[in-house]
PDB file of N, CA and C in Angstrom:
ATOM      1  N   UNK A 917     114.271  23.178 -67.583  1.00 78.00           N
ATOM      2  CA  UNK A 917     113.988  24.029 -68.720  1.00 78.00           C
ATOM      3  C   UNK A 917     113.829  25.491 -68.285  1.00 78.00           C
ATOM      4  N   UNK A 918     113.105  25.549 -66.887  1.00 86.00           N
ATOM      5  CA  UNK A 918     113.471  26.885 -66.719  1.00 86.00           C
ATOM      6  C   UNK A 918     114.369  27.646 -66.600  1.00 86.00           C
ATOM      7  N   UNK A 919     115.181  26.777 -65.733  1.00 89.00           N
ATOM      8  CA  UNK A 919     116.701  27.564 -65.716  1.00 89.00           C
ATOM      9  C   UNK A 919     117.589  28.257 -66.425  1.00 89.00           C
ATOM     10  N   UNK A 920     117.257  27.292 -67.488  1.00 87.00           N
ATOM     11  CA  UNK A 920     117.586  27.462 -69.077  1.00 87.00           C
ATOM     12  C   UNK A 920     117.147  29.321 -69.495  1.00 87.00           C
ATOM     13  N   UNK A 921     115.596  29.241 -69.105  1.00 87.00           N
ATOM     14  CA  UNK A 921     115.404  30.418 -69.738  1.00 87.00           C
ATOM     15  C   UNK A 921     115.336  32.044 -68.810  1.00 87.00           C
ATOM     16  N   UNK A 922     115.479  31.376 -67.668  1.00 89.00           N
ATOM     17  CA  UNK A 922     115.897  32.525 -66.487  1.00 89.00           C
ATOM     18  C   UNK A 922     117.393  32.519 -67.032  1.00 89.00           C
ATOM     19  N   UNK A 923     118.385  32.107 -67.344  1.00 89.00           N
ATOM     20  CA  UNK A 923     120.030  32.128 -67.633  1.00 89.00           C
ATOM     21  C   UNK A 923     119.946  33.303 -69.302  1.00 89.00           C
ATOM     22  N   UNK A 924     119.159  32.789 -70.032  1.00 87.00           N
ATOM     23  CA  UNK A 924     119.282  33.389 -71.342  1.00 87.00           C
ATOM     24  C   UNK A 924     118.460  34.935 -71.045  1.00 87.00           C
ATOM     25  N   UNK A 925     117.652  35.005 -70.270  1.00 89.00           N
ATOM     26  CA  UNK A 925     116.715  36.237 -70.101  1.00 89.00           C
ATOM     27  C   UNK A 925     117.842  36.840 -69.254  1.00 89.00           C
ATOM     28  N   UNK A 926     118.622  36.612 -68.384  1.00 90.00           N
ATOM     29  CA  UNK A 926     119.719  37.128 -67.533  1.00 90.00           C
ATOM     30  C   UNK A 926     120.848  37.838 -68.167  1.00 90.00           C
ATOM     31  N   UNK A 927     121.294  37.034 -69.794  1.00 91.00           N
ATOM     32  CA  UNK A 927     122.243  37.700 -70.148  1.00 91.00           C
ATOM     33  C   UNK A 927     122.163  38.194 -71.620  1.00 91.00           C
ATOM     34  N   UNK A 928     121.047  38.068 -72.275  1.00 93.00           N
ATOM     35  CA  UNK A 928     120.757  38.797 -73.088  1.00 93.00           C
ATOM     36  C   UNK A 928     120.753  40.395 -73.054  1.00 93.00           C
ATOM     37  N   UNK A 929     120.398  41.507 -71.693  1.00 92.00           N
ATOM     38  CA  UNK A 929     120.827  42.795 -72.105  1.00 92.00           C
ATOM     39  C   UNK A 929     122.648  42.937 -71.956  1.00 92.00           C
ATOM     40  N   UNK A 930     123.258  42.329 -71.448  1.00 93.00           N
ATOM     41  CA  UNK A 930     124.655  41.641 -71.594  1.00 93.00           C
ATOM     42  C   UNK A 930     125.436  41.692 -73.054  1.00 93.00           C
ATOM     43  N   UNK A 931     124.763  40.867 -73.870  1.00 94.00           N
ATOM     44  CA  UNK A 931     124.865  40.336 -74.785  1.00 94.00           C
ATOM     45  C   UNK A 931     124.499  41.839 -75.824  1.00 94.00           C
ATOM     46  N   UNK A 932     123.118  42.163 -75.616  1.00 95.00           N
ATOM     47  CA  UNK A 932     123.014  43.374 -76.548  1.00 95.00           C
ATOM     48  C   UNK A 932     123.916  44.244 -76.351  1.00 95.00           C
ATOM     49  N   UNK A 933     124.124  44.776 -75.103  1.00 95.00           N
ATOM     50  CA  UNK A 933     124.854  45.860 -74.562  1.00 95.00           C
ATOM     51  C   UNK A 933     126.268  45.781 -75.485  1.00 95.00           C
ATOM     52  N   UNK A 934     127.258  44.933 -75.503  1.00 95.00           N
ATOM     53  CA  UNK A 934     128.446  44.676 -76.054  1.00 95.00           C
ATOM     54  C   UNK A 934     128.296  44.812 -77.410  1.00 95.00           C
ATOM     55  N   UNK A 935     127.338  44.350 -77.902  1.00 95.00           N
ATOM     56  CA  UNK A 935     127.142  44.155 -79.407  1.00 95.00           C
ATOM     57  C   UNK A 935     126.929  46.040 -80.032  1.00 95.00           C
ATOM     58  N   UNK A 936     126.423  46.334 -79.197  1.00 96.00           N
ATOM     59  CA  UNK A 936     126.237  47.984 -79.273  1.00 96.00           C
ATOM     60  C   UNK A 936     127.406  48.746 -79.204  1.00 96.00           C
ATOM     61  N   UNK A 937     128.102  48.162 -78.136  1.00 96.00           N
ATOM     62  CA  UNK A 937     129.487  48.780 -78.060  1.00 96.00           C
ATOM     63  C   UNK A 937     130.446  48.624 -79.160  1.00 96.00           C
ATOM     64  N   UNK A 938     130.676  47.512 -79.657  1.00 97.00           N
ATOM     65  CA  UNK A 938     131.384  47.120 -80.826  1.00 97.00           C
ATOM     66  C   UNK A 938     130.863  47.433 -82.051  1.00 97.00           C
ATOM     67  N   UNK A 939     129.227  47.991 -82.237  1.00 97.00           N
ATOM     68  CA  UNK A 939     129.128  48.580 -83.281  1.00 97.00           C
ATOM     69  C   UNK A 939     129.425  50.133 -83.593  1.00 97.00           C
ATOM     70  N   UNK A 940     129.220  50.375 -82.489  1.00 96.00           N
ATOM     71  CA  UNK A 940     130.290  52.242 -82.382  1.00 96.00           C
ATOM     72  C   UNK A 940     131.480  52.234 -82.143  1.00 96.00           C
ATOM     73  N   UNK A 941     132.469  51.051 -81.690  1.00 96.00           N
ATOM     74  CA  UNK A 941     133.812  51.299 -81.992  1.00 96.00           C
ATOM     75  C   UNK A 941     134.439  51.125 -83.504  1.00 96.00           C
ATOM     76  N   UNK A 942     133.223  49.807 -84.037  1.00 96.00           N
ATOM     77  CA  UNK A 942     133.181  49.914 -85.860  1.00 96.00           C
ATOM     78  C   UNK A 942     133.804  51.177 -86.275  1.00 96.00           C
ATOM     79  N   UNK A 943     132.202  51.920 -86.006  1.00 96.00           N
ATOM     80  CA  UNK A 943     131.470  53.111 -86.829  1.00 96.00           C
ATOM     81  C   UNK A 943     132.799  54.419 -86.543  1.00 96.00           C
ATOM     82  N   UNK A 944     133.047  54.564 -85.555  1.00 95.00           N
ATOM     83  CA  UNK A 944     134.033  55.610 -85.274  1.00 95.00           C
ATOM     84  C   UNK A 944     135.310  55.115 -85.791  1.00 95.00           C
ATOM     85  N   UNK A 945     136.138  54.055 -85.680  1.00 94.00           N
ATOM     86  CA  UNK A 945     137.301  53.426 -86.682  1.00 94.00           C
ATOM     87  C   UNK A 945     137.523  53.524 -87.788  1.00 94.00           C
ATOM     88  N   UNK A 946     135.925  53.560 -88.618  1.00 93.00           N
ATOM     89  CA  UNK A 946     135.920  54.024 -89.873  1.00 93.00           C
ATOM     90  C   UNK A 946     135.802  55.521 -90.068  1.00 93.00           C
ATOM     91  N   UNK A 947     135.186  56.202 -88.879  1.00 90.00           N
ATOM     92  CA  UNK A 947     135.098  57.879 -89.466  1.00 90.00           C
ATOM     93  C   UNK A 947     136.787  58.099 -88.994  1.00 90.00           C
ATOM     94  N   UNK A 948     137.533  57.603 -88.029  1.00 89.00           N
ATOM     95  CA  UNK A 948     138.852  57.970 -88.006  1.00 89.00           C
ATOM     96  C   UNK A 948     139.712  57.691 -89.126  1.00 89.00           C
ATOM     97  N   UNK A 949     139.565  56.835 -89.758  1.00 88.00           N
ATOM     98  CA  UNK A 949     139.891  56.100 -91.184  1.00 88.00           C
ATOM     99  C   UNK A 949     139.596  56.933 -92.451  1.00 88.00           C
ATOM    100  N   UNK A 950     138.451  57.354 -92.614  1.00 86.00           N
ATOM    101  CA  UNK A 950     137.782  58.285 -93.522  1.00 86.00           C
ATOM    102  C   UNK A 950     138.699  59.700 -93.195  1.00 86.00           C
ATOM    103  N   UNK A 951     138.987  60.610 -92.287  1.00 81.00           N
ATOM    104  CA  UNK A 951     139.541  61.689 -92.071  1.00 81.00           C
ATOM    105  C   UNK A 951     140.822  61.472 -92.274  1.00 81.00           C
ATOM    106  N   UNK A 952     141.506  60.338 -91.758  1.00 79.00           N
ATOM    107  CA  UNK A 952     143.135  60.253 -92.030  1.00 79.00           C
ATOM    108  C   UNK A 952     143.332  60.268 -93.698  1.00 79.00           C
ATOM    109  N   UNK A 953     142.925  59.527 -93.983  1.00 78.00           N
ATOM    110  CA  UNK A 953     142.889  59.362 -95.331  1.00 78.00           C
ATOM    111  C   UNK A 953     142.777  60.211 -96.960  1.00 78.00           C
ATOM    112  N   UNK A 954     141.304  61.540 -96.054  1.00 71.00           N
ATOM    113  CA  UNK A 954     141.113  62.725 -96.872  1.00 71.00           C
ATOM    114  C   UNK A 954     142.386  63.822 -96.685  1.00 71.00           C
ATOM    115  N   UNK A 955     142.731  64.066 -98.171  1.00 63.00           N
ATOM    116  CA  UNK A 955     143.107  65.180 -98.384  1.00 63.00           C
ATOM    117  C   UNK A 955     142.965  66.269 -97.331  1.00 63.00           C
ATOM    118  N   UNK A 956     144.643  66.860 -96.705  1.00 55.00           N
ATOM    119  CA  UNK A 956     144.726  67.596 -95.482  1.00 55.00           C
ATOM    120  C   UNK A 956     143.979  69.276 -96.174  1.00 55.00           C
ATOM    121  N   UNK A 957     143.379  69.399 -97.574  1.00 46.00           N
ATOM    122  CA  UNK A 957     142.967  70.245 -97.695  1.00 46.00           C
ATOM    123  C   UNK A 957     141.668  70.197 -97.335  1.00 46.00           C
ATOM    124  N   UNK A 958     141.071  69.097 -97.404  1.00 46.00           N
ATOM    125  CA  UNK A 958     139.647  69.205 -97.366  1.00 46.00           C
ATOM    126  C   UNK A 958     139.337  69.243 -95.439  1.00 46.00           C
ATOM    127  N   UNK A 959     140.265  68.930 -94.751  1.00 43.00           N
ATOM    128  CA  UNK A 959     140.564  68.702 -93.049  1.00 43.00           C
ATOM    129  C   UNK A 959     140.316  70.656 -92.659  1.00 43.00           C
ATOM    130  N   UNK A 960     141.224  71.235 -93.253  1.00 47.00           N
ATOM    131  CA  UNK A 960     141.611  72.256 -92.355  1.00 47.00           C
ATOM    132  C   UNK A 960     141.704  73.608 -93.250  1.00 47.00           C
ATOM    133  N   UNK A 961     142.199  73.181 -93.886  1.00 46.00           N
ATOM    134  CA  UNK A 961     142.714  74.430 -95.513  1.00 46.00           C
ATOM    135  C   UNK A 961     141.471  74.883 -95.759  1.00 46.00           C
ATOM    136  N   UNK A 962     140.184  74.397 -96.073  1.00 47.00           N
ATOM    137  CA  UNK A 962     139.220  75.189 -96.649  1.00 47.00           C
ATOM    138  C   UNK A 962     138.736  76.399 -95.614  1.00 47.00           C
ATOM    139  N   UNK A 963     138.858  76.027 -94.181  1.00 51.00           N
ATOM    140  CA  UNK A 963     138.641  77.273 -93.328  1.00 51.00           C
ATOM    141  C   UNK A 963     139.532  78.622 -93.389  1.00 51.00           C
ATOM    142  N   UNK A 964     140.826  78.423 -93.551  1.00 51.00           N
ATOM    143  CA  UNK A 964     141.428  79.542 -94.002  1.00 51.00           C
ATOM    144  C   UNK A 964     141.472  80.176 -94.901  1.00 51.00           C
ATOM    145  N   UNK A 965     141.441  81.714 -94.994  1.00 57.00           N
ATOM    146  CA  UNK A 965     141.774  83.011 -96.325  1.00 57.00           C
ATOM    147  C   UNK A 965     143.346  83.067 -96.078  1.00 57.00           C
ATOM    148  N   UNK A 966     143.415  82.485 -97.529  1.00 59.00           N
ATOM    149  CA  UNK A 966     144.695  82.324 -97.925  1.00 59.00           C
ATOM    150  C   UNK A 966     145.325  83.540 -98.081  1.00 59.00           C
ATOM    151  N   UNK A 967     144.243  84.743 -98.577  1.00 65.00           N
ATOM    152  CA  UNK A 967     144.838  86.070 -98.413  1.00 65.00           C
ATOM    153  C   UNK A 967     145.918  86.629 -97.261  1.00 65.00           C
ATOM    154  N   UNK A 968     145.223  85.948 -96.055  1.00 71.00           N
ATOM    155  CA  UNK A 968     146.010  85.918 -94.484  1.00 71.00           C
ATOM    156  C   UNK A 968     147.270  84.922 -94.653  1.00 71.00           C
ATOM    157  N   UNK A 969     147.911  84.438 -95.640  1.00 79.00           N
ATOM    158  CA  UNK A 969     149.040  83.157 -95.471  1.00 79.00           C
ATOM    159  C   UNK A 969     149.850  84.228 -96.653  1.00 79.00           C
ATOM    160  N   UNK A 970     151.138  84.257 -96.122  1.00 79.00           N
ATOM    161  CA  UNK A 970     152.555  84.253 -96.406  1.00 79.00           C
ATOM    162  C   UNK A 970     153.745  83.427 -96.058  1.00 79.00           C
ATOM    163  N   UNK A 971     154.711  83.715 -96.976  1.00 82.00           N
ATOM    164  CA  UNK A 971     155.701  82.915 -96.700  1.00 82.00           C
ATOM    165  C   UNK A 971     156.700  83.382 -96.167  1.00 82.00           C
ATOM    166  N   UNK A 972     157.781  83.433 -94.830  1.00 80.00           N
ATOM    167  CA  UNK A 972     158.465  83.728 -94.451  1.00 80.00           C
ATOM    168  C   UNK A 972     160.152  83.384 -94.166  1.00 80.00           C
ATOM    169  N   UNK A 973     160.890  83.352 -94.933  1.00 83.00           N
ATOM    170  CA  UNK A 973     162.304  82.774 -95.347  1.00 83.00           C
ATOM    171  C   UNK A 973     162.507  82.133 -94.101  1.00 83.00           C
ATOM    172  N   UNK A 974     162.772  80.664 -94.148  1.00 82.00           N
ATOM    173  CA  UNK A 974     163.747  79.850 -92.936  1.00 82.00           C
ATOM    174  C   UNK A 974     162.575  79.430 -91.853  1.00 82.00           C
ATOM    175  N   UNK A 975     161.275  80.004 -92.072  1.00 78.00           N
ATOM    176  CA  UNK A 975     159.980  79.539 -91.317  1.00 78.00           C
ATOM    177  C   UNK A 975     159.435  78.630 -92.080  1.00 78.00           C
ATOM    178  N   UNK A 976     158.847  79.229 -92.868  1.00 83.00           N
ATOM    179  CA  UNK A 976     157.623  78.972 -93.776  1.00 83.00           C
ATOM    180  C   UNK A 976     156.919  78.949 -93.763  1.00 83.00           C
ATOM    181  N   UNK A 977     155.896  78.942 -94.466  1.00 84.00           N
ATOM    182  CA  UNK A 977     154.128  79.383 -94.172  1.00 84.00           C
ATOM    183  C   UNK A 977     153.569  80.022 -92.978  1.00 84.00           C
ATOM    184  N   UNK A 978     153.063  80.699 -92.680  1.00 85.00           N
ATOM    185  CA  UNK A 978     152.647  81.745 -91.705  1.00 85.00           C
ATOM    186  C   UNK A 978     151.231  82.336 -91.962  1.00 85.00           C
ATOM    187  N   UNK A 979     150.301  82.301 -90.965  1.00 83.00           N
ATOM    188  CA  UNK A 979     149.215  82.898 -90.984  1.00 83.00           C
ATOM    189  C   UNK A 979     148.673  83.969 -89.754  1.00 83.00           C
ATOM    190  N   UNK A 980     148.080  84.613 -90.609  1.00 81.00           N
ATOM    191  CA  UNK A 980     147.935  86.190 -89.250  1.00 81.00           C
ATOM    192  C   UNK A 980     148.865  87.124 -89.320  1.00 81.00           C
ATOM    193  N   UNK A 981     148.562  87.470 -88.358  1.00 82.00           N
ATOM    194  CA  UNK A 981     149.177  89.120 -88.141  1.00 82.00           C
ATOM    195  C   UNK A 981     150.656  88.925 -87.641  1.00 82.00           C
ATOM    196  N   UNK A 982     152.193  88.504 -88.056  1.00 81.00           N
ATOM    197  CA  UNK A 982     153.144  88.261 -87.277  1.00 81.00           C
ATOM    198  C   UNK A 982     153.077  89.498 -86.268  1.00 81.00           C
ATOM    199  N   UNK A 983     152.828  90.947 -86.189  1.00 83.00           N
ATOM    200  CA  UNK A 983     153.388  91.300 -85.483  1.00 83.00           C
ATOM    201  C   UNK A 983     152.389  91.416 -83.975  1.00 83.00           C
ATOM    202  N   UNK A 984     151.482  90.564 -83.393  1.00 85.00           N
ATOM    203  CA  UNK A 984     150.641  90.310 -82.354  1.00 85.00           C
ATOM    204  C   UNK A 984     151.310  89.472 -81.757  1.00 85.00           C
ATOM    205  N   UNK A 985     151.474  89.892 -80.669  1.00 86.00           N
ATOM    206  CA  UNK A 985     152.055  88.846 -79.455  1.00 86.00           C
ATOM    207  C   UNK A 985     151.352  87.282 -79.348  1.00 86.00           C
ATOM    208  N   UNK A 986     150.500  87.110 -79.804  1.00 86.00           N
ATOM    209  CA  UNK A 986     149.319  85.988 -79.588  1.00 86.00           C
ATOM    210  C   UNK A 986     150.115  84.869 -80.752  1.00 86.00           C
ATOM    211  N   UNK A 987     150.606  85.776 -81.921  1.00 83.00           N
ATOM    212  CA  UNK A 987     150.559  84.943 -83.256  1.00 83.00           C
ATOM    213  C   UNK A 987     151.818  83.563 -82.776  1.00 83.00           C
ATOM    214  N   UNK A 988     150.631  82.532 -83.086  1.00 84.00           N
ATOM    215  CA  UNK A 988     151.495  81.245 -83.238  1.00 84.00           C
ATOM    216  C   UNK A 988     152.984  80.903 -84.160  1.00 84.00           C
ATOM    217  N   UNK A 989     152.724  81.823 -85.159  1.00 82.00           N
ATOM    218  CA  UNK A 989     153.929  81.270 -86.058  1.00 82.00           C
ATOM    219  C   UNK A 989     153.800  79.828 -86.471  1.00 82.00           C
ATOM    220  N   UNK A 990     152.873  79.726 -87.202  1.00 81.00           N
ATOM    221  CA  UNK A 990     152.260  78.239 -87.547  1.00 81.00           C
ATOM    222  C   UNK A 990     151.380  78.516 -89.122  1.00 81.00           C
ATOM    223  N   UNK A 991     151.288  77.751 -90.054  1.00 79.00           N
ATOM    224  CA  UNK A 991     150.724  77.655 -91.057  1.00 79.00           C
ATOM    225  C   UNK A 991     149.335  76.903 -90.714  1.00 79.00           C
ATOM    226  N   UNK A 992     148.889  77.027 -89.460  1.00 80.00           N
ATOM    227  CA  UNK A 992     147.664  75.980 -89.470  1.00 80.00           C
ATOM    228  C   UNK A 992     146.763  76.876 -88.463  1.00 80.00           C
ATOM    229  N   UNK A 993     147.500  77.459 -87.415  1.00 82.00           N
ATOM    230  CA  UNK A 993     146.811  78.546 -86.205  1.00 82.00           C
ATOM    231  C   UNK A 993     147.235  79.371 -86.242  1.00 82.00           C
ATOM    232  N   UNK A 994     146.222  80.596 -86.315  1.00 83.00           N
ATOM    233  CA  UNK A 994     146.475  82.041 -86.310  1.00 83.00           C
ATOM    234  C   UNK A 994     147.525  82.241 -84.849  1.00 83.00           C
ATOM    235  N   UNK A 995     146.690  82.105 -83.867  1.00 84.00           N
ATOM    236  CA  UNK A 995     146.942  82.467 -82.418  1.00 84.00           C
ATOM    237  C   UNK A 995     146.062  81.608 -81.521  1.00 84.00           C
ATOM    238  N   UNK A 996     146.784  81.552 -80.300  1.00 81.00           N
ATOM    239  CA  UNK A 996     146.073  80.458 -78.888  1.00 81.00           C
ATOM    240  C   UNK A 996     145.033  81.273 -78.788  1.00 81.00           C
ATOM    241  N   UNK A 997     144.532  82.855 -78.736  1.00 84.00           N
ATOM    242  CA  UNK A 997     143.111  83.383 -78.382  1.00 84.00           C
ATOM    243  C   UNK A 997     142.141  82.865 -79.580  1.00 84.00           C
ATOM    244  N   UNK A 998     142.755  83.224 -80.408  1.00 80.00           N
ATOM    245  CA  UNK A 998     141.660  83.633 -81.386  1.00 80.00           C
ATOM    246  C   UNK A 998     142.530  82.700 -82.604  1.00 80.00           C
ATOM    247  N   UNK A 999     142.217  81.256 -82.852  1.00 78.00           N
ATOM    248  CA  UNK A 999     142.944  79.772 -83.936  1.00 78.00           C
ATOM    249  C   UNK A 999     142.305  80.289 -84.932  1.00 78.00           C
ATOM    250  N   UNK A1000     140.967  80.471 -84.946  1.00 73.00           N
ATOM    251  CA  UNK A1000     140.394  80.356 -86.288  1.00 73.00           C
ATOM    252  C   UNK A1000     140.564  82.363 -87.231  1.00 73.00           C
ATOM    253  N   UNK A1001     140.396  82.693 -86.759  1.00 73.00           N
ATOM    254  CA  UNK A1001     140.469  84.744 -87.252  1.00 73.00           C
ATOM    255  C   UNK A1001     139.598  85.187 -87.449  1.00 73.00           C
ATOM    256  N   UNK A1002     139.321  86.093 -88.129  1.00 77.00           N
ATOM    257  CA  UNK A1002     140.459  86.800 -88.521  1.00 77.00           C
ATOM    258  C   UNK A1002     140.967  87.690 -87.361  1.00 77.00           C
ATOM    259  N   UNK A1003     142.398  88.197 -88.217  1.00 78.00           N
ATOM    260  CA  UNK A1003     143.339  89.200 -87.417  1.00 78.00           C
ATOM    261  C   UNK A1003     142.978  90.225 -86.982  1.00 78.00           C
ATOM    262  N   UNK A1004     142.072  91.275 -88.345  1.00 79.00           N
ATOM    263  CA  UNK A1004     141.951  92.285 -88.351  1.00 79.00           C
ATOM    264  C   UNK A1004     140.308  92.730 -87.282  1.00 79.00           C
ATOM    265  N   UNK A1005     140.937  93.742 -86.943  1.00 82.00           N
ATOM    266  CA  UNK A1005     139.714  94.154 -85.922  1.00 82.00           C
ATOM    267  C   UNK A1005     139.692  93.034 -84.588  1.00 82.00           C
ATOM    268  N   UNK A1006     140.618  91.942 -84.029  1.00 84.00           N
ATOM    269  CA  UNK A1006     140.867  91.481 -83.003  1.00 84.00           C
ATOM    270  C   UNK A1006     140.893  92.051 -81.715  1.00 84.00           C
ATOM    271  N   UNK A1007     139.806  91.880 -81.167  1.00 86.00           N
ATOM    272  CA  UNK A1007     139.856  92.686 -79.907  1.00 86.00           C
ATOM    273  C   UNK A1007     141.431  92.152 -79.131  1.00 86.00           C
ATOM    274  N   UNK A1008     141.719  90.892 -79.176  1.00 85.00           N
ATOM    275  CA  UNK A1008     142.891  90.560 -78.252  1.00 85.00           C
ATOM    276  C   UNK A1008     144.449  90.669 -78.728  1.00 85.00           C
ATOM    277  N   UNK A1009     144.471  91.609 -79.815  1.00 84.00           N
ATOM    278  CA  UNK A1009     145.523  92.329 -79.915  1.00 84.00           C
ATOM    279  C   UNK A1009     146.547  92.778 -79.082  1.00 84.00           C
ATOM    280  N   UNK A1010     147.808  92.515 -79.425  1.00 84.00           N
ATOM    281  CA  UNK A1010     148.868  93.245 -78.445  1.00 84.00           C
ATOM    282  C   UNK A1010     150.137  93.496 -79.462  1.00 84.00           C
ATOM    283  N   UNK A1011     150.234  94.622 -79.532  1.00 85.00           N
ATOM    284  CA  UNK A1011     151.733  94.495 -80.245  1.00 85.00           C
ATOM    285  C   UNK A1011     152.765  93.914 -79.697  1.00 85.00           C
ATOM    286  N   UNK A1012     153.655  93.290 -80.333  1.00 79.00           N
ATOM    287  CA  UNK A1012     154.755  92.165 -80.134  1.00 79.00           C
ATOM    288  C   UNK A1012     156.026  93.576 -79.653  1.00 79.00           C
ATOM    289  N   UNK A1013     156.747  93.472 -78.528  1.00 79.00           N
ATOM    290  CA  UNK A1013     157.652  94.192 -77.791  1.00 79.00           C
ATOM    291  C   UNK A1013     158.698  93.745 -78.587  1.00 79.00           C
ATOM    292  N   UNK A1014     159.644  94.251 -79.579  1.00 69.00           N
ATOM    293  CA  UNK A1014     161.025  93.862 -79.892  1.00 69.00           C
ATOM    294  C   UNK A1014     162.114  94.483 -79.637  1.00 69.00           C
ATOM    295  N   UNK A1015     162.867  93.681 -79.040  1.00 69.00           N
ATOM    296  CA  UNK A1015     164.651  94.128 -78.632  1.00 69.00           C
ATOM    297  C   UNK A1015     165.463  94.118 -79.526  1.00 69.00           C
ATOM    298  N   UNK A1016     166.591  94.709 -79.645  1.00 66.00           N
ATOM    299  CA  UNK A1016     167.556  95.183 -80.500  1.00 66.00           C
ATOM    300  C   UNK A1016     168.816  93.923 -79.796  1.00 66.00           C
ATOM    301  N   UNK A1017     169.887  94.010 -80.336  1.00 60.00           N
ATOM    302  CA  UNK A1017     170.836  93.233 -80.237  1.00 60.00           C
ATOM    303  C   UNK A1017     171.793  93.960 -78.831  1.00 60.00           C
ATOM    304  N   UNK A1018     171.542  95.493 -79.178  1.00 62.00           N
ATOM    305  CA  UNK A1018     172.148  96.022 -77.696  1.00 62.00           C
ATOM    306  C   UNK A1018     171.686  95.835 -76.632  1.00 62.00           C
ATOM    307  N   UNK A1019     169.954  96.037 -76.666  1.00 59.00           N
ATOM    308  CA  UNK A1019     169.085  96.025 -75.773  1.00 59.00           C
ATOM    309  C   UNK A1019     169.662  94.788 -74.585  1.00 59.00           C
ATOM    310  N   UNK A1020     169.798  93.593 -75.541  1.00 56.00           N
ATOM    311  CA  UNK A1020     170.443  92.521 -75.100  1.00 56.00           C
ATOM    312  C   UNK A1020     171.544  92.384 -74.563  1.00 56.00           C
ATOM    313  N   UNK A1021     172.375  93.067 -74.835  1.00 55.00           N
ATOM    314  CA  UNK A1021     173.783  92.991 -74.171  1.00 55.00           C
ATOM    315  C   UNK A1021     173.814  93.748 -72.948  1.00 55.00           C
ATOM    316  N   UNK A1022     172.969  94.494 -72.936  1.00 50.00           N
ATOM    317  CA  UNK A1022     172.946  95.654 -71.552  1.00 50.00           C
ATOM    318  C   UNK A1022     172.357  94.688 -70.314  1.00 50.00           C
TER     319      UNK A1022
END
């Protein structure tokens, strides 16, 4: 009979331990579940000023400053320094260098 209860006292934090684990792989399955599911406005869109979003022929949607070297060219990230913005007053500003079609041929 003892053995019995030295064996069950042995693997009972065992036993809890797993049961713990599988209740946070639950719990997180469902918050991954819950986010896929919500509206991509309520995800990401409410952080942006739409004032900052235009539309750009053959791109589309665009946010920030196009002419900063940083700017992603993305409807979702401003720029790799500075994702969230705003543009204006950005210390990590750089104007974008543009070439001409000759520039190129030379």
């Amino acid at each position: 009979m003892n053995i019995f209860l030295i064996i069950a006292v042995g693997l009972l934090p065992s036993l809890f331990s797993l049961w713990m684990i599988r209740k946070s792989h639950m719990q997180r399955e469902r918050l991954l579940r819950q986010a896929a599911m919500s509206p991509r406005t309520q995800l990401g869109q409410s952080r942006l000023n739409l004032s900052d979003r235009y539309y750009l022929e053959g791109v589309g949607y665009l946010i920030g400053d196009i002419s900063c070297r940083y700017n992603a060219k993305s409807g979702y990230v401003r720029c790799a320094v500075n994702p969230s913005g705003p543009c204006e007053g950005c210390r990590y500003y750089e104007p974008r260098e543009f070439t001409t079609d000759n520039e190129k041929k030379v």
